[in-house]
PDB file of C-alpha atoms in Angstrom:
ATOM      1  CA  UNK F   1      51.047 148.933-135.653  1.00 58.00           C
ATOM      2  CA  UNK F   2      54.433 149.760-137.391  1.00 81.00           C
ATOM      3  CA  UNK F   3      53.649 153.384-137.144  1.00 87.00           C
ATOM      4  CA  UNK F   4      53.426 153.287-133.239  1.00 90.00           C
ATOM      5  CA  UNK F   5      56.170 151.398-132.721  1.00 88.00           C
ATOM      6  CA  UNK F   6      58.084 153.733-135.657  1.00 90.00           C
ATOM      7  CA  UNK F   7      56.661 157.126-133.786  1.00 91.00           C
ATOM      8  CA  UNK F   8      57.532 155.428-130.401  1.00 92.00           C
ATOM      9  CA  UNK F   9      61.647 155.026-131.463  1.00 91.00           C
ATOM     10  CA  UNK F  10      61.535 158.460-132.879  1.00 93.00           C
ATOM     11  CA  UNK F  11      60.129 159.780-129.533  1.00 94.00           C
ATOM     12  CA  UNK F  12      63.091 157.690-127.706  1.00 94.00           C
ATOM     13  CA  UNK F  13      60.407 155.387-125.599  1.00 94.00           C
ATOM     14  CA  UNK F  14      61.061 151.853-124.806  1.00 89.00           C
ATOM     15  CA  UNK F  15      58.362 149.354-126.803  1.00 90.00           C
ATOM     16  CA  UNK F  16      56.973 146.856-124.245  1.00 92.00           C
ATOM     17  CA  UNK F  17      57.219 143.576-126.193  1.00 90.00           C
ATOM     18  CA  UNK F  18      53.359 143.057-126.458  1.00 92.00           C
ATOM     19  CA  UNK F  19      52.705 146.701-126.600  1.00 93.00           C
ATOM     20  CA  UNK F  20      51.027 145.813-129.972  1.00 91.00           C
ATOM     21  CA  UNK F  21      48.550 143.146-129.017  1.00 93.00           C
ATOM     22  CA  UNK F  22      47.835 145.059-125.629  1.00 95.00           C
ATOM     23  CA  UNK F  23      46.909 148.025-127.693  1.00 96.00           C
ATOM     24  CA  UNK F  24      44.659 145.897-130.583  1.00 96.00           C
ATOM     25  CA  UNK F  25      42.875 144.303-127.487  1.00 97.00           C
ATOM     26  CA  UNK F  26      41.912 148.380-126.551  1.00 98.00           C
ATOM     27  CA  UNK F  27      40.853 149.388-130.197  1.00 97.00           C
ATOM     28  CA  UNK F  28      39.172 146.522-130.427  1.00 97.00           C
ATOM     29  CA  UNK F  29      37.461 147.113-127.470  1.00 98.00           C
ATOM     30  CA  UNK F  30      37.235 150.917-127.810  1.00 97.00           C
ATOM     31  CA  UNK F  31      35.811 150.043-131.479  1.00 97.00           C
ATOM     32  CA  UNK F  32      32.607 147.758-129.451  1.00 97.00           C
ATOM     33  CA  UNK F  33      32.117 150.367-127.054  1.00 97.00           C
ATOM     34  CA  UNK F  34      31.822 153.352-129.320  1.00 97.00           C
ATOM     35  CA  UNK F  35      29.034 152.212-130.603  1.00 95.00           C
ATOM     36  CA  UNK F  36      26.874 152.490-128.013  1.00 95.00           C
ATOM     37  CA  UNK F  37      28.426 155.555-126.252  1.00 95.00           C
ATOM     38  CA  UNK F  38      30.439 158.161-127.913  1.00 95.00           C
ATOM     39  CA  UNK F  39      34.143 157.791-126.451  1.00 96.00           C
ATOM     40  CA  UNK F  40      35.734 159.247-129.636  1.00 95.00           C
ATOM     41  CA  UNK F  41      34.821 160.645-133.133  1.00 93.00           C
ATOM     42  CA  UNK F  42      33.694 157.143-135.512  1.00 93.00           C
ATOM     43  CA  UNK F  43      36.422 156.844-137.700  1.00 93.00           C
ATOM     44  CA  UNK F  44      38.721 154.090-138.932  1.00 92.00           C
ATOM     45  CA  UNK F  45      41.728 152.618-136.811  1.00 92.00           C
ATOM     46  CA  UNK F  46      44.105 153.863-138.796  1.00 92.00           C
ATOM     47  CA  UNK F  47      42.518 157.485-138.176  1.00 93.00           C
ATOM     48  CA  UNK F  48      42.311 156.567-134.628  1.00 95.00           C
ATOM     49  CA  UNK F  49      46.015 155.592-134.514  1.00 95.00           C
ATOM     50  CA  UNK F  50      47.111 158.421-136.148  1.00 92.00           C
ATOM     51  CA  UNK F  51      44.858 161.150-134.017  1.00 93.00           C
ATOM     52  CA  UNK F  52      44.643 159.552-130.254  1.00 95.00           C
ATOM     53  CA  UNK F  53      47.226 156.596-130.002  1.00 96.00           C
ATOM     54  CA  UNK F  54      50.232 158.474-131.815  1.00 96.00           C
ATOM     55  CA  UNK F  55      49.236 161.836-130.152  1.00 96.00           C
ATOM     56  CA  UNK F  56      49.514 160.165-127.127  1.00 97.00           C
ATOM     57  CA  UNK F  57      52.745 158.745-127.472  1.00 97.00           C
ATOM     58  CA  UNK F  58      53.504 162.522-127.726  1.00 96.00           C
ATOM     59  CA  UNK F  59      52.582 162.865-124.095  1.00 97.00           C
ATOM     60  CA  UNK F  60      54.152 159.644-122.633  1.00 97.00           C
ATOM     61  CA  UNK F  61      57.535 160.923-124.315  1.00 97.00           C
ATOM     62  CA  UNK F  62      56.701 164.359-121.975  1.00 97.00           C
ATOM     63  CA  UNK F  63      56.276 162.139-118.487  1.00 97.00           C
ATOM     64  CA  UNK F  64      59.491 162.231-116.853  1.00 96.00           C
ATOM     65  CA  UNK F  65      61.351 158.970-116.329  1.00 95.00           C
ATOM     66  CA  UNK F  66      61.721 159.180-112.882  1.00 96.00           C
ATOM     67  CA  UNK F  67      57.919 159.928-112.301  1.00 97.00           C
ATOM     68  CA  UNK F  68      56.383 157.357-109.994  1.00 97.00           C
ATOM     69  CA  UNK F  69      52.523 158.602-110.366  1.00 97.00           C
ATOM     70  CA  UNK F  70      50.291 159.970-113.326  1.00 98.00           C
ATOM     71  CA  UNK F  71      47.163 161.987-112.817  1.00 97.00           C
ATOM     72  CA  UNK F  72      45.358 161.939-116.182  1.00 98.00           C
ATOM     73  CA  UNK F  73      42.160 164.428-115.958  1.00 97.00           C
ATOM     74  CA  UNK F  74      38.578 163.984-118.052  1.00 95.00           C
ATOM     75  CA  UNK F  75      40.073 160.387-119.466  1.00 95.00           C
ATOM     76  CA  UNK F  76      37.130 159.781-121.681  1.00 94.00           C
ATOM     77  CA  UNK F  77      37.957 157.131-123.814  1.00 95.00           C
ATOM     78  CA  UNK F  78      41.646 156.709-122.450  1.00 97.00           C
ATOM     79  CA  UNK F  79      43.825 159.121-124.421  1.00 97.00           C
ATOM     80  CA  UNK F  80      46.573 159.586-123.062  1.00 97.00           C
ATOM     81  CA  UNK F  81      46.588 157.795-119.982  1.00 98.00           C
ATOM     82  CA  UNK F  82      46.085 153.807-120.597  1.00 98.00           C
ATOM     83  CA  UNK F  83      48.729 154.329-123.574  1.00 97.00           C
ATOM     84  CA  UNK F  84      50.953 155.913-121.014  1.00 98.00           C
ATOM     85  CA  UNK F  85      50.173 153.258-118.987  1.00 98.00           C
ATOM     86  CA  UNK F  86      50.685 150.309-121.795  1.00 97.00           C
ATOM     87  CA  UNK F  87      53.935 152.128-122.304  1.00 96.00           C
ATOM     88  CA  UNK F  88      54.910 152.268-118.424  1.00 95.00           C
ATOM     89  CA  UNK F  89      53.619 149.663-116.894  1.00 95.00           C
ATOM     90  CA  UNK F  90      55.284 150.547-113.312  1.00 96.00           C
ATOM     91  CA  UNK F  91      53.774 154.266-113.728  1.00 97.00           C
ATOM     92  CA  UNK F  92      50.696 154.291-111.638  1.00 97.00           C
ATOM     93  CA  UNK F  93      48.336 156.278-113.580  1.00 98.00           C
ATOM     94  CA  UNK F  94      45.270 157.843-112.141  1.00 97.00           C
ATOM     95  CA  UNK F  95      42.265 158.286-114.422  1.00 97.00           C
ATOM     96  CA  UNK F  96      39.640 160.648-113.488  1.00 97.00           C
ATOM     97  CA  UNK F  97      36.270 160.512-115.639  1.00 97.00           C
ATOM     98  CA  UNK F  98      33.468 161.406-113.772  1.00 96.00           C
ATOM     99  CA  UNK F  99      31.105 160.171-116.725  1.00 97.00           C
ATOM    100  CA  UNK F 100      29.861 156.600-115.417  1.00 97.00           C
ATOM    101  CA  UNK F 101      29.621 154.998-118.799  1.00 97.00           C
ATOM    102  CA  UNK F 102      32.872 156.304-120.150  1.00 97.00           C
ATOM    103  CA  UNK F 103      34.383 154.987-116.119  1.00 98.00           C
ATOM    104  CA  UNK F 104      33.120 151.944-116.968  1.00 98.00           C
ATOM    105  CA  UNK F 105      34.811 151.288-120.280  1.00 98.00           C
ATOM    106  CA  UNK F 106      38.154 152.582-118.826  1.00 98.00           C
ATOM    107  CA  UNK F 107      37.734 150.014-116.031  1.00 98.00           C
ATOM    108  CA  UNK F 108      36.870 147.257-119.145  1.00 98.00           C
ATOM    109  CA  UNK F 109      40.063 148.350-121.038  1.00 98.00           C
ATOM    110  CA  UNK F 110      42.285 148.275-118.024  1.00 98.00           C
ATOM    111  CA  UNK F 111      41.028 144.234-117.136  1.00 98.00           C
ATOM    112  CA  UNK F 112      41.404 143.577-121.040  1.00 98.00           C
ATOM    113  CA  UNK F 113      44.811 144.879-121.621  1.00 98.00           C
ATOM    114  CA  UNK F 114      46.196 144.007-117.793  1.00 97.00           C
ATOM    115  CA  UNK F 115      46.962 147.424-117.559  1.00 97.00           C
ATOM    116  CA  UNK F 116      47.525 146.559-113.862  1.00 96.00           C
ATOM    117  CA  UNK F 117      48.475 150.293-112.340  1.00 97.00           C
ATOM    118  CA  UNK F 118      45.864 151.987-114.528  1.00 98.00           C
ATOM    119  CA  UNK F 119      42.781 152.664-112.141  1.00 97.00           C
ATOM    120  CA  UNK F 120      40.013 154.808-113.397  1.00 98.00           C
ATOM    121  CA  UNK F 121      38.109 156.888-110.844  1.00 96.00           C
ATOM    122  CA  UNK F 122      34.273 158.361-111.459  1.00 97.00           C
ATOM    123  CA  UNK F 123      35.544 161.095-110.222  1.00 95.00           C
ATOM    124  CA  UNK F 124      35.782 165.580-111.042  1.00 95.00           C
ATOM    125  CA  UNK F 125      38.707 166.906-110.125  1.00 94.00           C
ATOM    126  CA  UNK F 126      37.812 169.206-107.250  1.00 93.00           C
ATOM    127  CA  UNK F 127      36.446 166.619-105.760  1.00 94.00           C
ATOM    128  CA  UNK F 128      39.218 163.974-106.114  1.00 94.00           C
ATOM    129  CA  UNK F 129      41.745 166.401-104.491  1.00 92.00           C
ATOM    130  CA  UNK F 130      39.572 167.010-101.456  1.00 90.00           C
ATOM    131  CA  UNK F 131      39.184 163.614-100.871  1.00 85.00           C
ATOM    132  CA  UNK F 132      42.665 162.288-102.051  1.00 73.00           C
ATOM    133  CA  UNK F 133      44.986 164.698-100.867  1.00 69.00           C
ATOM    134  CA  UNK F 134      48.226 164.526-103.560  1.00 70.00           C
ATOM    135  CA  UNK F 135      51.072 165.061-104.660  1.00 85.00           C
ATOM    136  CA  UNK F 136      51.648 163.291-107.777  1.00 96.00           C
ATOM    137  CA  UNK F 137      54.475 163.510-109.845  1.00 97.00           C
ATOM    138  CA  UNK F 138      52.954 164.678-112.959  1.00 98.00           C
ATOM    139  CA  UNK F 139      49.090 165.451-114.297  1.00 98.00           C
ATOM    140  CA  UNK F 140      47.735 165.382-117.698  1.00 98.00           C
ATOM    141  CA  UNK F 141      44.407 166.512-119.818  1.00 96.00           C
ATOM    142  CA  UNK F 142      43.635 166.576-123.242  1.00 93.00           C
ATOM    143  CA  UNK F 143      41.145 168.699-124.377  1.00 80.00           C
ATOM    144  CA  UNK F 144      39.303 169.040-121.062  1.00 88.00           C
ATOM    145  CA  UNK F 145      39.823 172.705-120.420  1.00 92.00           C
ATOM    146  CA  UNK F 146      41.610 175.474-122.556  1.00 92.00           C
ATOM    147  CA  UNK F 147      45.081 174.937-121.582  1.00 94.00           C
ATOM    148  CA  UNK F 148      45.812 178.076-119.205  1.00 92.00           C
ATOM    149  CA  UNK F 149      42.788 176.821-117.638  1.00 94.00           C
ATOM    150  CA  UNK F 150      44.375 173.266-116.796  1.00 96.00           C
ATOM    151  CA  UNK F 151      47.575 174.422-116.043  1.00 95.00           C
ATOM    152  CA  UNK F 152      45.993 176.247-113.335  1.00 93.00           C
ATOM    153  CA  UNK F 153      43.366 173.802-111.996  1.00 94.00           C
ATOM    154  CA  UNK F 154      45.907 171.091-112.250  1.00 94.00           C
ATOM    155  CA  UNK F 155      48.835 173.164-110.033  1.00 93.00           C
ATOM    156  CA  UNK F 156      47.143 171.961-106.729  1.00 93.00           C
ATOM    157  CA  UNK F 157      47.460 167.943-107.435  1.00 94.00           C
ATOM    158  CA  UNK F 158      51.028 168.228-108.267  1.00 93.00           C
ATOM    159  CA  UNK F 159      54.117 167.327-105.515  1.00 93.00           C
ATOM    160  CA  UNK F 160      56.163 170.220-105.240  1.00 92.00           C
ATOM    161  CA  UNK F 161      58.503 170.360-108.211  1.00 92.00           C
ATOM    162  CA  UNK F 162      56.256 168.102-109.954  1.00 95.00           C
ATOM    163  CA  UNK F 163      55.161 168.346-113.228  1.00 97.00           C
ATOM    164  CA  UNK F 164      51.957 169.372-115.533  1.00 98.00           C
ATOM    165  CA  UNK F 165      51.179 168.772-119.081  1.00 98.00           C
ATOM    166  CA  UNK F 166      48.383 169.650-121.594  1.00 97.00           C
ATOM    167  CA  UNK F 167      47.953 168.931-125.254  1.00 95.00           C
ATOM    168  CA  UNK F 168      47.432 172.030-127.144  1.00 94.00           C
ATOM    169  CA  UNK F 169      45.774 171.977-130.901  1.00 89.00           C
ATOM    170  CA  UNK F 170      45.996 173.920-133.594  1.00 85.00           C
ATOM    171  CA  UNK F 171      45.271 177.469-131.491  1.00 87.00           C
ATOM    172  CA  UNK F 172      47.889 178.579-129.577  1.00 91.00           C
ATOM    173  CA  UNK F 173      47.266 180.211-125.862  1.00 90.00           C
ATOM    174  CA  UNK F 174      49.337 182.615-124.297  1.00 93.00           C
ATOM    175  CA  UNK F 175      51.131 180.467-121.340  1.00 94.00           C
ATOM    176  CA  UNK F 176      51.845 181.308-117.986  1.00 93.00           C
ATOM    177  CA  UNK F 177      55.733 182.335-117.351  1.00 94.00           C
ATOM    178  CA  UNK F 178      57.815 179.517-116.973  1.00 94.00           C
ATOM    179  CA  UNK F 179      55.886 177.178-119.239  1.00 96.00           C
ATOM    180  CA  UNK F 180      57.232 175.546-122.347  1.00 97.00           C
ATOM    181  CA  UNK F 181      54.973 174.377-126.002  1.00 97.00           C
ATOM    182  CA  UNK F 182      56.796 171.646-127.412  1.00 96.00           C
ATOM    183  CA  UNK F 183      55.114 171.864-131.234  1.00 96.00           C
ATOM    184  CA  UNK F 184      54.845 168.574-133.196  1.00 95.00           C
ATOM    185  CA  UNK F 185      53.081 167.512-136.502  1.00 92.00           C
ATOM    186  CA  UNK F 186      50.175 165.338-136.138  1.00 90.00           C
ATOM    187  CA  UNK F 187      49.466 163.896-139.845  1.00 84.00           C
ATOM    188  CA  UNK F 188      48.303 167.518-141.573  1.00 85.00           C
ATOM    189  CA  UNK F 189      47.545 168.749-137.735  1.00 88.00           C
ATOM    190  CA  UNK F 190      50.068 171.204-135.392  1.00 92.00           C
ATOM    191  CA  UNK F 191      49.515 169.972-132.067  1.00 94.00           C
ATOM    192  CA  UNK F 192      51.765 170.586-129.327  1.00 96.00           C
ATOM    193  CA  UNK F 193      52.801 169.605-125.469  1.00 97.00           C
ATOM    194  CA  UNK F 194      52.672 172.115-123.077  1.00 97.00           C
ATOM    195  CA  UNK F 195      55.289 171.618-120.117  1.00 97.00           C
ATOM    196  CA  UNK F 196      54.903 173.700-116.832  1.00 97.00           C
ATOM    197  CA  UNK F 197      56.377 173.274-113.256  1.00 96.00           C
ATOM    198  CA  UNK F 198      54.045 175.361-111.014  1.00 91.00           C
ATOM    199  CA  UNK F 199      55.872 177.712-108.310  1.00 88.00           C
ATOM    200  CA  UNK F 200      56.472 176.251-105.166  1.00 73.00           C
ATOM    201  CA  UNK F 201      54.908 177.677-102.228  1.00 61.00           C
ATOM    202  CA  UNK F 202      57.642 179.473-100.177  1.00 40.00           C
ATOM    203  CA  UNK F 203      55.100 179.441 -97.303  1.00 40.00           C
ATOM    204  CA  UNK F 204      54.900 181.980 -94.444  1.00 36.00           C
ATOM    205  CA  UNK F 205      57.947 184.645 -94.458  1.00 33.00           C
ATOM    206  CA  UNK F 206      59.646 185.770 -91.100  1.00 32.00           C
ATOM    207  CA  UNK F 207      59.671 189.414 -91.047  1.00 32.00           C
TER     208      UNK F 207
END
């Protein structure tokens, strides 16, 4: 666990005090559960630290402070958004994953870890919008859609001035104006967080 809690200082986020046994109870779970449904790549925790829980502290660094709500988009096996949500515990974070299985192991790893304000939804986007009218205060995916994609499907969900963010890998896409790639170095990988505040509707115009 040192190197969460040394990429977590680095990244200026505050360490809940049982941040570490909150996120052993998850691998261990996530570790159970991948064996019988394929939430991420097999590999060994360290790996898994390295690639999902450090990339995600990546993101969490990204959420603005004064965000009250999370929307975290095709959630799989909880990268980002339950370590967002271990790391924030008064951020309610929104989990869409419209996979039963992998909603059902979200739900599992939010009861394990008391990741209270973490509640996954079987759920597509589309869908989840028309039924749930937003705003939230900031959405997330990670490797859902190609980023220009996301940035665009996501725009509808967010409050106006609100804020979206994708996780871009090793190819870079040409971004929309106004949007910002944040690289970083992931181990021997170039990731990077994209940053975008979609324009606000003016709305009708007097002529």
């Amino acid at each position: 666990m040192n190197v969460i809690q040394e990429r977590a200082h680095q990244l200026g986020l505050p360490i809940p005090a049982d941040l570490g046994a909150r996120i052993e109870i998850y691998l261990d779970l996530l570790e159970r559960w991948n064996r019988r449904i394929r939430l991420v790549a097999p590999a060994s925790r360290e790996v898994w630290i390295e690639r999902h829980v450090v990339d995600s502290l990546h993101a969490a660094a990204a959420v603005p402070g004064e965000a009250q709500s999370l929307l975290d988009v095709g959630a799989g096996g909880g990268f980002p958004g339950l370590v967002i949500a271990l790391l924030r515990p008064a951020l309610a974070v929104t989990a869409l994953e419209p996979v039963r299985k992998k909603h059902a192991f979200l739900a599992a790893a939010a009861r394990a870890t008391g990741a209270t304000r973490f509640v996954p939804r079987a759920e597509r986007l589309d869908a989840h919008l028309a039924a749930t009218p937003p705003p939230y205060d900031a959405a997330i995916s990670r490797a859902t859609w190609s980023v220009g994609e996301w940035l665009a499907r996501a725009a509808p969900a967010i409050a106006p001035g609100g804020l979206v963010l994708a996780m871009e890998g090793r190819l870079e896409e040409p971004l929309p104006p106004g949007a910002v790639r944040e690289p970083y170095e992931l181990g021997d990988r170039r990731r990077a967080i994209i940053t975008y505040r979609p324009p606000m509707d003016p709305g009708p115009q007097s002529i």
